[in-house]
PDB file of C-alpha atoms in Angstrom:
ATOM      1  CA  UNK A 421       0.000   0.000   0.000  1.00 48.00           C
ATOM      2  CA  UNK A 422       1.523   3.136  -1.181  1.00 53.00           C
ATOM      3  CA  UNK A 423       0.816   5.951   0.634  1.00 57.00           C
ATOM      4  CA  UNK A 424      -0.382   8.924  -1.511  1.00 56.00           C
ATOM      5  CA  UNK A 425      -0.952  12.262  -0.207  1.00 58.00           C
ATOM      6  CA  UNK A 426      -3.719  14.203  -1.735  1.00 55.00           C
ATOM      7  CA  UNK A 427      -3.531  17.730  -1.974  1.00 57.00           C
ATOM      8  CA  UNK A 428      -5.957  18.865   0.033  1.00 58.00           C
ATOM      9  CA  UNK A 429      -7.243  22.917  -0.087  1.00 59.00           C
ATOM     10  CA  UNK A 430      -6.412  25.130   3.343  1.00 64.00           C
ATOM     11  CA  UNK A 431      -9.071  25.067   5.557  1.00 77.00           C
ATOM     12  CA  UNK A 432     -11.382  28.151   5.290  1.00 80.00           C
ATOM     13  CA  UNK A 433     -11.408  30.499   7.774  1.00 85.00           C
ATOM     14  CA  UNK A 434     -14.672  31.172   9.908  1.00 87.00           C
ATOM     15  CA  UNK A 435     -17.227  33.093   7.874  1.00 89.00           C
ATOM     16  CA  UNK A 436     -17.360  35.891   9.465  1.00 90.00           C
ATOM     17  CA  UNK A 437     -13.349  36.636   9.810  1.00 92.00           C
ATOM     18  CA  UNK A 438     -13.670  36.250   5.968  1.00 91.00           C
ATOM     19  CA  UNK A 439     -16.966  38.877   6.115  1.00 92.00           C
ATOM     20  CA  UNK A 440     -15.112  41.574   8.691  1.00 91.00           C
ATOM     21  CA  UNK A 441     -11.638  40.823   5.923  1.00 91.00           C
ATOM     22  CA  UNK A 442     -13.569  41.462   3.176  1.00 92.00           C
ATOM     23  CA  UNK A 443     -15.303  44.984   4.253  1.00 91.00           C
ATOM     24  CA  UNK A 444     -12.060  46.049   5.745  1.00 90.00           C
ATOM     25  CA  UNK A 445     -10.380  45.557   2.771  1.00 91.00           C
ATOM     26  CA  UNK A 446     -12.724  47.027   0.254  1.00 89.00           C
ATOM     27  CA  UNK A 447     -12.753  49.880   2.495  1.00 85.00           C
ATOM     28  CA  UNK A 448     -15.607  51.595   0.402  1.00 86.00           C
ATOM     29  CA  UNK A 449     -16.973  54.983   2.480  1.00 84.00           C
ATOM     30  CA  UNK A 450     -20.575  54.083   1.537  1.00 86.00           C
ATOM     31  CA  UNK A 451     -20.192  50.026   2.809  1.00 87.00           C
ATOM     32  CA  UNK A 452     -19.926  47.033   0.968  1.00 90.00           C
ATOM     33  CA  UNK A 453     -22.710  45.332  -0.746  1.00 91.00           C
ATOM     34  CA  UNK A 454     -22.769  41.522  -0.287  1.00 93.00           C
ATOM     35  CA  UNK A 455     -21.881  40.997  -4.411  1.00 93.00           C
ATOM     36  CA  UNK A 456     -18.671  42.906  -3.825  1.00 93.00           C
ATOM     37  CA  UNK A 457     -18.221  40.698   0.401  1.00 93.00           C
ATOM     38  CA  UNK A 458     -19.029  37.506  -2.189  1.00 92.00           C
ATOM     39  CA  UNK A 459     -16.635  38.527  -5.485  1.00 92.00           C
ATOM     40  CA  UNK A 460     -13.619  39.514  -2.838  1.00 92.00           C
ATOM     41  CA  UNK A 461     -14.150  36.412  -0.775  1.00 92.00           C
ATOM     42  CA  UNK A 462     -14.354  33.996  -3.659  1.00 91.00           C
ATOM     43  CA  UNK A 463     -11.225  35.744  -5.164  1.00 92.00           C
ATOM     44  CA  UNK A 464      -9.081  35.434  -2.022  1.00 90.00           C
ATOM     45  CA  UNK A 465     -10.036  31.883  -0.655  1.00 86.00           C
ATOM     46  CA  UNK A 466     -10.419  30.680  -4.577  1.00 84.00           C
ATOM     47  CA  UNK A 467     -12.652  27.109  -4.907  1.00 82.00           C
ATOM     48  CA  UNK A 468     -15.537  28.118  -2.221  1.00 85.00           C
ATOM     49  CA  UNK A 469     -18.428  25.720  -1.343  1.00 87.00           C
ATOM     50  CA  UNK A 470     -21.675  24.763  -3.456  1.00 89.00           C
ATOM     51  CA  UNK A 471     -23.515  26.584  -0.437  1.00 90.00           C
ATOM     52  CA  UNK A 472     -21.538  29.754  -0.166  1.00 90.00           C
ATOM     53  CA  UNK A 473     -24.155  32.143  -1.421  1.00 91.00           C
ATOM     54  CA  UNK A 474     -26.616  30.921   1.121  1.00 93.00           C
ATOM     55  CA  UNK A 475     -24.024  30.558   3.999  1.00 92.00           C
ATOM     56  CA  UNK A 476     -22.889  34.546   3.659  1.00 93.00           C
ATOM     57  CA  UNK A 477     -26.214  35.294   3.165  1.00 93.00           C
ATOM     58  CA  UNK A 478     -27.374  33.423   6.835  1.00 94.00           C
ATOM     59  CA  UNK A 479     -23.943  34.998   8.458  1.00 94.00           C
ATOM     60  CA  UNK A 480     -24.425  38.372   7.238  1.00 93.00           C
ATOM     61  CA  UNK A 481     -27.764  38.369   8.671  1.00 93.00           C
ATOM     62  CA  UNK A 482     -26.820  37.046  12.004  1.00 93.00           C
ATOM     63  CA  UNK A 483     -24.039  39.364  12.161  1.00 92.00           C
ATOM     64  CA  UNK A 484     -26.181  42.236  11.505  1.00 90.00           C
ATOM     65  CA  UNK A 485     -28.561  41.458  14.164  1.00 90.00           C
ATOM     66  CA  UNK A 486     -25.801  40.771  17.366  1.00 90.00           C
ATOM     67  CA  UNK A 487     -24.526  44.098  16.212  1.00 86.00           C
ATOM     68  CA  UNK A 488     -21.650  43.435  14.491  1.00 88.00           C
ATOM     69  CA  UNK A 489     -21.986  44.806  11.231  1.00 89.00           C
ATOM     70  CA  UNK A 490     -24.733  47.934  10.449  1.00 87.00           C
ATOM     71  CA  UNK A 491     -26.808  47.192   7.499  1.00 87.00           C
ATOM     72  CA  UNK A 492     -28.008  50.866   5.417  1.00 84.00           C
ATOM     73  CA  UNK A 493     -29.020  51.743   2.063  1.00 87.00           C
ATOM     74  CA  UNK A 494     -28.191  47.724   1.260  1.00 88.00           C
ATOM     75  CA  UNK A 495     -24.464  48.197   1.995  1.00 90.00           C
ATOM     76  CA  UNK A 496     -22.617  46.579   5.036  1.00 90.00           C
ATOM     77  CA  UNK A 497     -20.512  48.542   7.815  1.00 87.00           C
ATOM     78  CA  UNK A 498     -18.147  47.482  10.612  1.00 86.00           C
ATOM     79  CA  UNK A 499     -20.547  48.679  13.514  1.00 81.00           C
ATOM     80  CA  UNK A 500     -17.049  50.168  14.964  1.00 80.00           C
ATOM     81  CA  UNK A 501     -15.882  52.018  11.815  1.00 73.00           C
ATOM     82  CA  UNK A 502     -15.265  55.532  12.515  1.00 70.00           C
ATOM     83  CA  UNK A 503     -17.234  56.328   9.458  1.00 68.00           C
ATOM     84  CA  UNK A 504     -20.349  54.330  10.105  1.00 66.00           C
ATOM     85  CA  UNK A 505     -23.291  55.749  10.866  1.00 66.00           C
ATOM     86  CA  UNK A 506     -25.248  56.453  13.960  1.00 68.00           C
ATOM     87  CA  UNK A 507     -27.296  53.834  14.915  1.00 66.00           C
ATOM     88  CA  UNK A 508     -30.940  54.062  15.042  1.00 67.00           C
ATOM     89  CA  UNK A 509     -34.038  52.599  16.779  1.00 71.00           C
ATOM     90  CA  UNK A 510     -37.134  51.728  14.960  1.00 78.00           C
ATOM     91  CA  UNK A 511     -40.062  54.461  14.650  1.00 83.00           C
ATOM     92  CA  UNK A 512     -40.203  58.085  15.293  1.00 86.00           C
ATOM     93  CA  UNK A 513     -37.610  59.658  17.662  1.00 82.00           C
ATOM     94  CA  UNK A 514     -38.802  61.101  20.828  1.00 83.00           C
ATOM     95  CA  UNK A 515     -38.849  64.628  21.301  1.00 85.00           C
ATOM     96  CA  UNK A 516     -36.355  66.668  22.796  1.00 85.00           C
ATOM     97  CA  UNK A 517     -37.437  67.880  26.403  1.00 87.00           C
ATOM     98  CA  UNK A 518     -34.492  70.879  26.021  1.00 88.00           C
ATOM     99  CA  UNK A 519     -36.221  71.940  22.294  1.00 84.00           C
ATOM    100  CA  UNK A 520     -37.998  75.677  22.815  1.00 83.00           C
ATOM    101  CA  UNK A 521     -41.628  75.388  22.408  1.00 80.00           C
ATOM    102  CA  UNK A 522     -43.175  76.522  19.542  1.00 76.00           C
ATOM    103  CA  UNK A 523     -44.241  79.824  18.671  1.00 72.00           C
ATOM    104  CA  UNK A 524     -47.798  79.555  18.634  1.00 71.00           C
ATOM    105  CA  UNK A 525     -49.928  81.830  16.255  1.00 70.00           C
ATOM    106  CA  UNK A 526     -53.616  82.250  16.284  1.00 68.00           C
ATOM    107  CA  UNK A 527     -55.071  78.922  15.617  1.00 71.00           C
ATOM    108  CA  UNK A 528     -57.729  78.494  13.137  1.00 73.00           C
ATOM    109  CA  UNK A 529     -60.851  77.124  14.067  1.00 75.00           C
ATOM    110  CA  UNK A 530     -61.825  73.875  12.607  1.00 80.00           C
ATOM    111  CA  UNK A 531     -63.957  72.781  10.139  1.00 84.00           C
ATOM    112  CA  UNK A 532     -65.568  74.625   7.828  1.00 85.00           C
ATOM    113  CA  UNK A 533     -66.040  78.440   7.792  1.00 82.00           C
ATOM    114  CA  UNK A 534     -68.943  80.107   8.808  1.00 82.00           C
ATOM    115  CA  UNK A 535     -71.292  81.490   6.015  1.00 82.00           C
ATOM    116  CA  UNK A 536     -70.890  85.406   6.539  1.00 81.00           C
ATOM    117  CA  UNK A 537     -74.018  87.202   7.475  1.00 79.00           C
ATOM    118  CA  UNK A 538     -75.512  90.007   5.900  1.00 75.00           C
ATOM    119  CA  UNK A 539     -77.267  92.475   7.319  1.00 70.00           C
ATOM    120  CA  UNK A 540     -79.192  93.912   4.496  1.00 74.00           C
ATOM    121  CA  UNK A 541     -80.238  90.383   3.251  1.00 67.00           C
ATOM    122  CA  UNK A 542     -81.814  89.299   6.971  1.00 63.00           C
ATOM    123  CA  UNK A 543     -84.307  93.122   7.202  1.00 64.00           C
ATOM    124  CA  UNK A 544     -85.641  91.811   3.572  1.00 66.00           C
ATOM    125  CA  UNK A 545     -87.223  88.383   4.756  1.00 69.00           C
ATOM    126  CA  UNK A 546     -90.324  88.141   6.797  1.00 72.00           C
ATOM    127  CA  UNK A 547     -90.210  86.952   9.884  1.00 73.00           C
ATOM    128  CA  UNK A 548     -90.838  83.618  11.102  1.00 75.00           C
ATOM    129  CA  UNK A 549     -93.818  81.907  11.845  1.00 78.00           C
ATOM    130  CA  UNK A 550     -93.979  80.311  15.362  1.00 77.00           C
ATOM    131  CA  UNK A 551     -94.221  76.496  15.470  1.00 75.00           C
ATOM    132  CA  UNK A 552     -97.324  74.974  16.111  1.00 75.00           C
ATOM    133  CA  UNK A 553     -98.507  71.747  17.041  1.00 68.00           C
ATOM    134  CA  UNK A 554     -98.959  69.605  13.378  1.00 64.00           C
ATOM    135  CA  UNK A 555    -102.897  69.044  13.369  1.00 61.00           C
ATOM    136  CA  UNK A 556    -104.059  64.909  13.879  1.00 60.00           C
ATOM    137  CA  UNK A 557    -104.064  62.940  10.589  1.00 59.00           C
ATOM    138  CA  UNK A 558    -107.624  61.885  10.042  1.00 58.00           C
ATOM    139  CA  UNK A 559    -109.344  58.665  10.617  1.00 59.00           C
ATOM    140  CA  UNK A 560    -109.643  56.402   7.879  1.00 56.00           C
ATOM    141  CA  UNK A 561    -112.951  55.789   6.556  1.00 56.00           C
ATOM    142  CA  UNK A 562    -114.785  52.295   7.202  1.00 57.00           C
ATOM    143  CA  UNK A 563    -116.757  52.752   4.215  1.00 61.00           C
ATOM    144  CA  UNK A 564    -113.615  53.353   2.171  1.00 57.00           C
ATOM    145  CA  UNK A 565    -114.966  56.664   0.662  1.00 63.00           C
ATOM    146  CA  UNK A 566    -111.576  58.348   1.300  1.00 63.00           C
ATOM    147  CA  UNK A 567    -108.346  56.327   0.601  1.00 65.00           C
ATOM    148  CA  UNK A 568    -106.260  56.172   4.047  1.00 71.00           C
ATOM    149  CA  UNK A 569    -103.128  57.786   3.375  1.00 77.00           C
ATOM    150  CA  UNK A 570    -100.070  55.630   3.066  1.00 77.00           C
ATOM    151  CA  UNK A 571     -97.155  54.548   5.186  1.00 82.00           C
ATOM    152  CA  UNK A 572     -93.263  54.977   3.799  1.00 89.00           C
ATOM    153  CA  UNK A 573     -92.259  51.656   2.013  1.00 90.00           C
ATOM    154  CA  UNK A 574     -93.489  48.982  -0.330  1.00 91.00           C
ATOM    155  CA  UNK A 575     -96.893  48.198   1.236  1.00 86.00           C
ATOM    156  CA  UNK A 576     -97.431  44.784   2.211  1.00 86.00           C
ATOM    157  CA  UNK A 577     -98.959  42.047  -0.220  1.00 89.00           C
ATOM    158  CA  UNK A 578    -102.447  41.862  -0.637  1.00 89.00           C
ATOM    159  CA  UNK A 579    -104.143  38.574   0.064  1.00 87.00           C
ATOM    160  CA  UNK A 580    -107.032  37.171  -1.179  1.00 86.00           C
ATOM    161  CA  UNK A 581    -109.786  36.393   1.600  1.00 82.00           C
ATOM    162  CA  UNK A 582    -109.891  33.368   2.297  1.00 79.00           C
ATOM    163  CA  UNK A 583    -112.808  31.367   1.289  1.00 73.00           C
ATOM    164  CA  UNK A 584    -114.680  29.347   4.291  1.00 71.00           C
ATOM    165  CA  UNK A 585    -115.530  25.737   4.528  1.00 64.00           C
ATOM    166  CA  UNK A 586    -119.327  25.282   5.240  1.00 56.00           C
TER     167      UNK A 586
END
């Protein structure tokens, strides 16, 4: 048995050595985007693995949420670079309690403006009758001389009467 050593590659380095290399090295001011972290790893470290899209892809994201990296505008940043920028919560900042207070002018009212009254145009109309009590409809007839005056709404269906058994 002859014993044959087979070249084998150097190990890799931990992803995200290779990540923090890469973005050092590029040393772009607005970040690195993960093509340019993938072309510069793949060109250093030569013959990568089948999975290595998915594997910086799953690194860069964990890195970005323990804090390591900042993640803006699609572009990666050492979260110590000098140059990075500040980092920020979600939602709206809260206000500052040292900020003057604003000058306030006269509000306007809301809602729509008041029609403007004239004068001239209210001595022209008569006056106004006082309300009165509306009179009581009248009765219906039995005899059906006057038609009772109708309800609101599709009146109900008429039925035929009924014819009795005897």
């Amino acid at each position: 048995m002859a014993t044959e050593e087979v070249a084998k590659p150097a190990p890799l380095p931990p992803y995200p050595e290779m990540i923090l290399a890469a973005i050092e090295s590029l040393n772009e001011k607005v970040g690195s985007n993960k093509s340019a972290i993938s072309k510069y790893i793949e060109g250093k470290y030569g013959q990568m693995p089948p999975t290595h899209s998915s594997l910086l892809t799953a690194h860069l994201a964990r890195m970005k949420e323990s804090g390591e990296l900042i993640f803006l505008k699609n572009n990666y940043f050492r979260a110590d670079a000098p140059d990075a920028p500040p980092k920020r919560g979600r939602g709206r900042p809260p206000k500052d309690p040292n900020a003057p207070p604003k000058p306030t002018t006269s509000p306007r009212p809301r809602g729509r403006p008041a029609k403007a009254k004239d004068p001239e145009a209210e001595a022209d109309k008569p006056p106004k009758k006082p309300k009165t009590a509306p009179a009581p409809a009248p009765a219906p007839a039995a005899d059906g001389s006057t038609p009772a005056k109708r309800g609101r709404g599709r009146p109900p269906k008429v039925r035929p009467a009924e014819p009795t058994a005897a």
